[in-house]
XYZ file of C-alpha atoms in Angstrom:
291
model
C 83.371 137.167 -80.648
C 84.248 137.302 -84.306
C 84.215 140.722 -85.951
C 81.402 141.469 -88.372
C 82.281 141.069 -92.076
C 82.886 144.168 -94.173
C 80.473 144.888 -97.044
C 81.836 146.278 -100.324
C 79.031 147.798 -102.411
C 78.956 147.389 -106.209
C 76.866 148.990 -108.936
C 75.726 145.795 -110.633
C 75.768 142.031 -110.458
C 78.354 141.963 -113.229
C 80.702 144.267 -111.332
C 80.263 142.177 -108.197
C 81.329 139.055 -110.087
C 84.346 140.849 -111.559
C 85.391 142.134 -108.151
C 85.025 138.733 -106.545
C 87.366 137.242 -109.154
C 89.858 140.059 -108.657
C 89.816 139.488 -104.893
C 90.095 135.735 -105.269
C 93.211 136.196 -107.399
C 94.818 137.735 -104.288
C 93.602 134.982 -101.997
C 90.714 137.015 -100.539
C 87.469 135.074 -100.287
C 84.182 136.956 -100.529
C 80.469 136.261 -100.334
C 78.098 137.767 -102.883
C 74.796 139.032 -101.471
C 71.844 140.880 -102.964
C 70.914 144.137 -101.202
C 67.409 145.615 -100.883
C 68.261 148.436 -103.275
C 67.505 147.644 -106.951
C 70.498 146.587 -109.064
C 72.761 146.700 -106.050
C 75.015 143.901 -104.821
C 77.624 143.641 -102.083
C 80.649 141.507 -101.354
C 81.237 140.400 -97.769
C 84.877 139.944 -96.756
C 86.695 139.324 -93.497
C 87.605 142.628 -91.761
C 91.323 141.809 -91.592
C 91.421 141.830 -95.424
C 89.597 145.155 -95.850
C 92.616 147.349 -96.623
C 94.148 144.803 -98.994
C 90.787 144.272 -100.719
C 90.180 147.981 -101.281
C 93.684 148.468 -102.660
C 93.269 145.448 -104.940
C 89.984 146.750 -106.306
C 91.419 150.248 -106.759
C 94.249 148.856 -108.867
C 91.852 146.600 -110.753
C 89.537 149.483 -111.680
C 92.464 151.695 -112.630
C 93.963 149.031 -114.865
C 90.681 148.200 -116.590
C 89.267 151.723 -116.860
C 89.766 151.819 -120.652
C 89.613 148.100 -121.270
C 86.151 146.611 -120.735
C 86.003 143.118 -119.287
C 83.822 142.073 -122.182
C 84.122 144.449 -125.139
C 80.852 144.900 -127.018
C 80.470 142.428 -129.856
C 79.491 143.767 -133.265
C 75.741 143.654 -133.681
C 75.486 142.137 -137.105
C 73.081 139.492 -138.289
C 74.807 136.511 -139.879
C 73.191 135.565 -143.193
C 73.960 132.499 -145.277
C 73.123 132.771 -148.977
C 72.278 129.440 -150.589
C 73.248 130.836 -153.987
C 76.675 129.414 -153.182
C 75.278 126.010 -154.163
C 75.137 127.261 -157.755
C 78.887 127.789 -157.556
C 79.323 124.260 -156.184
C 77.196 122.888 -159.039
C 79.392 124.646 -161.596
C 82.493 123.197 -159.947
C 81.055 119.707 -160.364
C 80.103 120.323 -164.005
C 83.526 121.672 -164.926
C 85.203 118.799 -163.098
C 83.286 116.316 -165.237
C 84.167 118.242 -168.392
C 87.758 118.417 -167.205
C 88.026 114.643 -167.418
C 88.375 115.224 -171.163
C 91.975 116.151 -171.954
C 91.049 118.450 -174.816
C 88.939 120.465 -172.383
C 91.315 120.376 -169.445
C 94.606 121.456 -170.975
C 93.476 124.806 -172.476
C 91.973 125.800 -169.106
C 94.871 124.829 -166.835
C 96.856 127.673 -165.357
C 100.263 127.955 -167.001
C 102.670 130.640 -165.842
C 104.431 130.759 -169.201
C 101.133 131.003 -171.095
C 99.812 133.762 -168.832
C 102.990 135.757 -169.312
C 102.518 135.203 -173.040
C 99.114 136.907 -172.938
C 96.668 134.066 -172.189
C 95.096 135.892 -169.238
C 91.913 133.819 -169.397
C 93.686 130.850 -167.823
C 93.648 132.747 -164.520
C 89.848 132.379 -164.578
C 89.414 128.960 -166.182
C 91.852 127.289 -163.784
C 89.591 128.136 -160.844
C 86.987 125.700 -162.202
C 89.275 122.677 -162.677
C 90.501 120.171 -160.070
C 93.085 117.419 -160.012
C 90.747 114.737 -158.650
C 87.505 114.165 -156.772
C 89.190 114.674 -153.402
C 90.561 118.038 -154.472
C 87.104 119.024 -155.708
C 85.322 117.829 -152.560
C 87.651 119.764 -150.257
C 87.261 123.051 -152.110
C 83.519 122.576 -152.572
C 82.843 121.823 -148.886
C 84.920 124.641 -147.411
C 84.085 127.023 -150.234
C 80.327 126.511 -149.883
C 80.469 127.556 -146.226
C 82.766 130.558 -146.632
C 81.243 131.732 -149.891
C 77.708 131.343 -148.530
C 78.574 133.654 -145.630
C 80.353 136.101 -147.942
C 77.353 136.223 -150.290
C 75.080 136.813 -147.316
C 77.254 139.745 -146.288
C 77.871 141.428 -149.661
C 75.033 140.099 -151.816
C 74.974 137.110 -154.163
C 76.104 138.879 -157.312
C 78.639 141.189 -155.687
C 80.094 138.411 -153.537
C 80.484 135.974 -156.426
C 82.104 138.586 -158.629
C 84.486 139.761 -155.887
C 85.572 136.228 -154.943
C 86.023 135.227 -158.583
C 88.084 138.320 -159.420
C 90.202 137.890 -156.291
C 90.894 134.251 -157.150
C 91.867 135.166 -160.712
C 94.117 137.985 -159.471
C 95.812 135.525 -157.126
C 96.502 133.183 -160.062
C 97.790 136.066 -162.183
C 100.170 137.314 -159.508
C 101.405 133.789 -158.835
C 102.088 133.273 -162.553
C 103.993 136.530 -162.894
C 106.177 135.705 -159.907
C 107.164 132.185 -160.949
C 109.770 131.688 -163.667
C 109.523 128.781 -166.044
C 106.482 126.726 -167.011
C 104.741 126.282 -163.657
C 101.156 124.983 -163.901
C 98.263 124.777 -161.467
C 94.514 124.520 -161.083
C 91.797 124.557 -158.434
C 89.294 126.849 -156.725
C 91.320 127.283 -153.549
C 92.229 130.863 -154.469
C 88.511 131.697 -154.685
C 87.873 129.921 -151.366
C 90.600 131.924 -149.631
C 89.232 135.077 -151.278
C 85.845 134.374 -149.642
C 87.660 134.116 -146.313
C 89.309 137.482 -146.989
C 85.938 139.033 -147.798
C 84.605 137.855 -144.440
C 87.658 139.142 -142.582
C 87.164 142.628 -144.040
C 83.572 143.038 -142.878
C 84.616 144.725 -139.598
C 86.364 147.588 -141.364
C 83.243 149.869 -141.387
C 83.324 149.763 -137.572
C 86.862 151.162 -137.431
C 85.575 154.706 -136.935
C 82.080 154.087 -135.616
C 82.626 152.113 -132.419
C 84.697 152.344 -129.294
C 87.476 149.742 -129.130
C 86.732 149.110 -132.836
C 90.302 148.096 -133.586
C 89.854 144.996 -131.446
C 86.984 143.824 -133.629
C 89.028 144.368 -136.764
C 92.150 142.678 -135.416
C 90.018 139.874 -134.005
C 88.442 139.255 -137.404
C 91.811 139.287 -139.125
C 93.307 136.965 -136.496
C 90.465 134.492 -137.017
C 91.006 134.645 -140.792
C 94.724 134.023 -140.391
C 94.099 131.030 -138.123
C 91.669 129.561 -140.642
C 94.195 130.240 -143.382
C 96.851 128.322 -141.455
C 94.385 125.492 -140.873
C 93.108 125.285 -144.448
C 95.648 126.976 -146.684
C 99.053 125.546 -145.798
C 98.395 121.833 -146.192
C 101.267 119.788 -147.653
C 101.200 119.842 -151.438
C 99.018 122.954 -151.654
C 100.034 126.194 -153.320
C 100.457 128.445 -150.302
C 101.256 131.513 -152.418
C 97.995 131.292 -154.366
C 96.114 130.837 -151.089
C 97.850 133.815 -149.505
C 97.266 136.011 -152.551
C 93.611 134.944 -152.642
C 93.186 135.872 -148.992
C 94.903 139.212 -149.557
C 92.915 140.172 -152.649
C 89.685 139.053 -150.969
C 90.429 141.248 -147.953
C 91.285 144.169 -150.252
C 88.062 143.849 -152.237
C 86.097 143.367 -149.012
C 87.622 146.536 -147.578
C 86.625 148.485 -150.679
C 83.102 147.063 -150.698
C 82.744 147.811 -146.975
C 83.231 151.531 -147.481
C 80.076 153.330 -146.436
C 79.037 154.577 -149.872
C 79.785 151.338 -151.685
C 78.076 149.311 -148.972
C 74.867 151.235 -149.581
C 75.125 150.612 -153.336
C 75.858 146.900 -153.008
C 72.577 146.378 -151.158
C 70.594 147.425 -154.207
C 69.062 144.657 -156.269
C 70.136 145.920 -159.670
C 73.765 146.181 -158.530
C 73.753 142.532 -157.494
C 72.033 141.626 -160.736
C 74.633 143.460 -162.814
C 77.473 141.939 -160.769
C 75.992 138.485 -161.269
C 75.811 139.082 -165.027
C 79.480 140.135 -165.089
C 80.355 137.003 -163.114
C 78.602 134.866 -165.764
C 80.487 136.705 -168.517
C 83.762 135.991 -166.703
C 82.868 132.311 -166.745
C 81.819 132.093 -170.402
C 84.314 134.419 -172.135
C 87.514 132.935 -170.640
C 86.384 129.414 -171.518
C 85.441 130.511 -175.037
C 88.932 131.984 -175.449
C 90.487 128.839 -174.006
C 88.706 126.593 -176.518
C 89.465 128.996 -179.363
C 93.206 129.053 -178.629
C 93.485 125.520 -177.306
């Protein structure tokens, strides 16, 4: 007569599933059964495998004591702000205006001109594109990333942060490149929006267990998207990298507890939106004046 199977009791259905996988990895088959007690499950194994099974589960529990099988995901509602379509509309308007040479040249980013004091080109260049394909790519990806960033930080704050980060990326690129290098495009702003999203887990660094995994996971996702979108042949990888870095820096600052509370206030977003508009109008006014 065959010996009766051995029952290994577990505290939950989830633990029973984890144990069954651990046992199966060692070639031990088990049968999952529900017991009469509430929230109690058992695994039935052949008696000749009892000692090996218990040792396997002991090692499994010891190894995973401080590493949950499924770490808790951040409980944060994802919000998409359709105000990003206003940014896309402005891109299209400036692209049409940029078809006129007298409009395009004063706004193009020029390293030599920036080093000579024409700082406004760092802003105006983010609104110009080489062709319709260049515009479409930045508008499509930028609408998605910027919409999520605006939903996280607020429309005015998000637009201002992404715009400043993109301009800072252009400025740093210009200061690093000798000669008369030129460039244009909103890709620095797009990568800045990605950096803003990557930084949103920073507030959880001190508030949650295993918080560093959330932060590193967010940064890893941002880096993978950067590799996918920001290192295409013919693109300016340095501007993209600087945009991502400045966006993450600004996002980290805005994610500080005190600033996060302020950014949720309506008047702060209104003021930030007004500054964003000023940083669109004033640089272009200076470009036309000196062009």
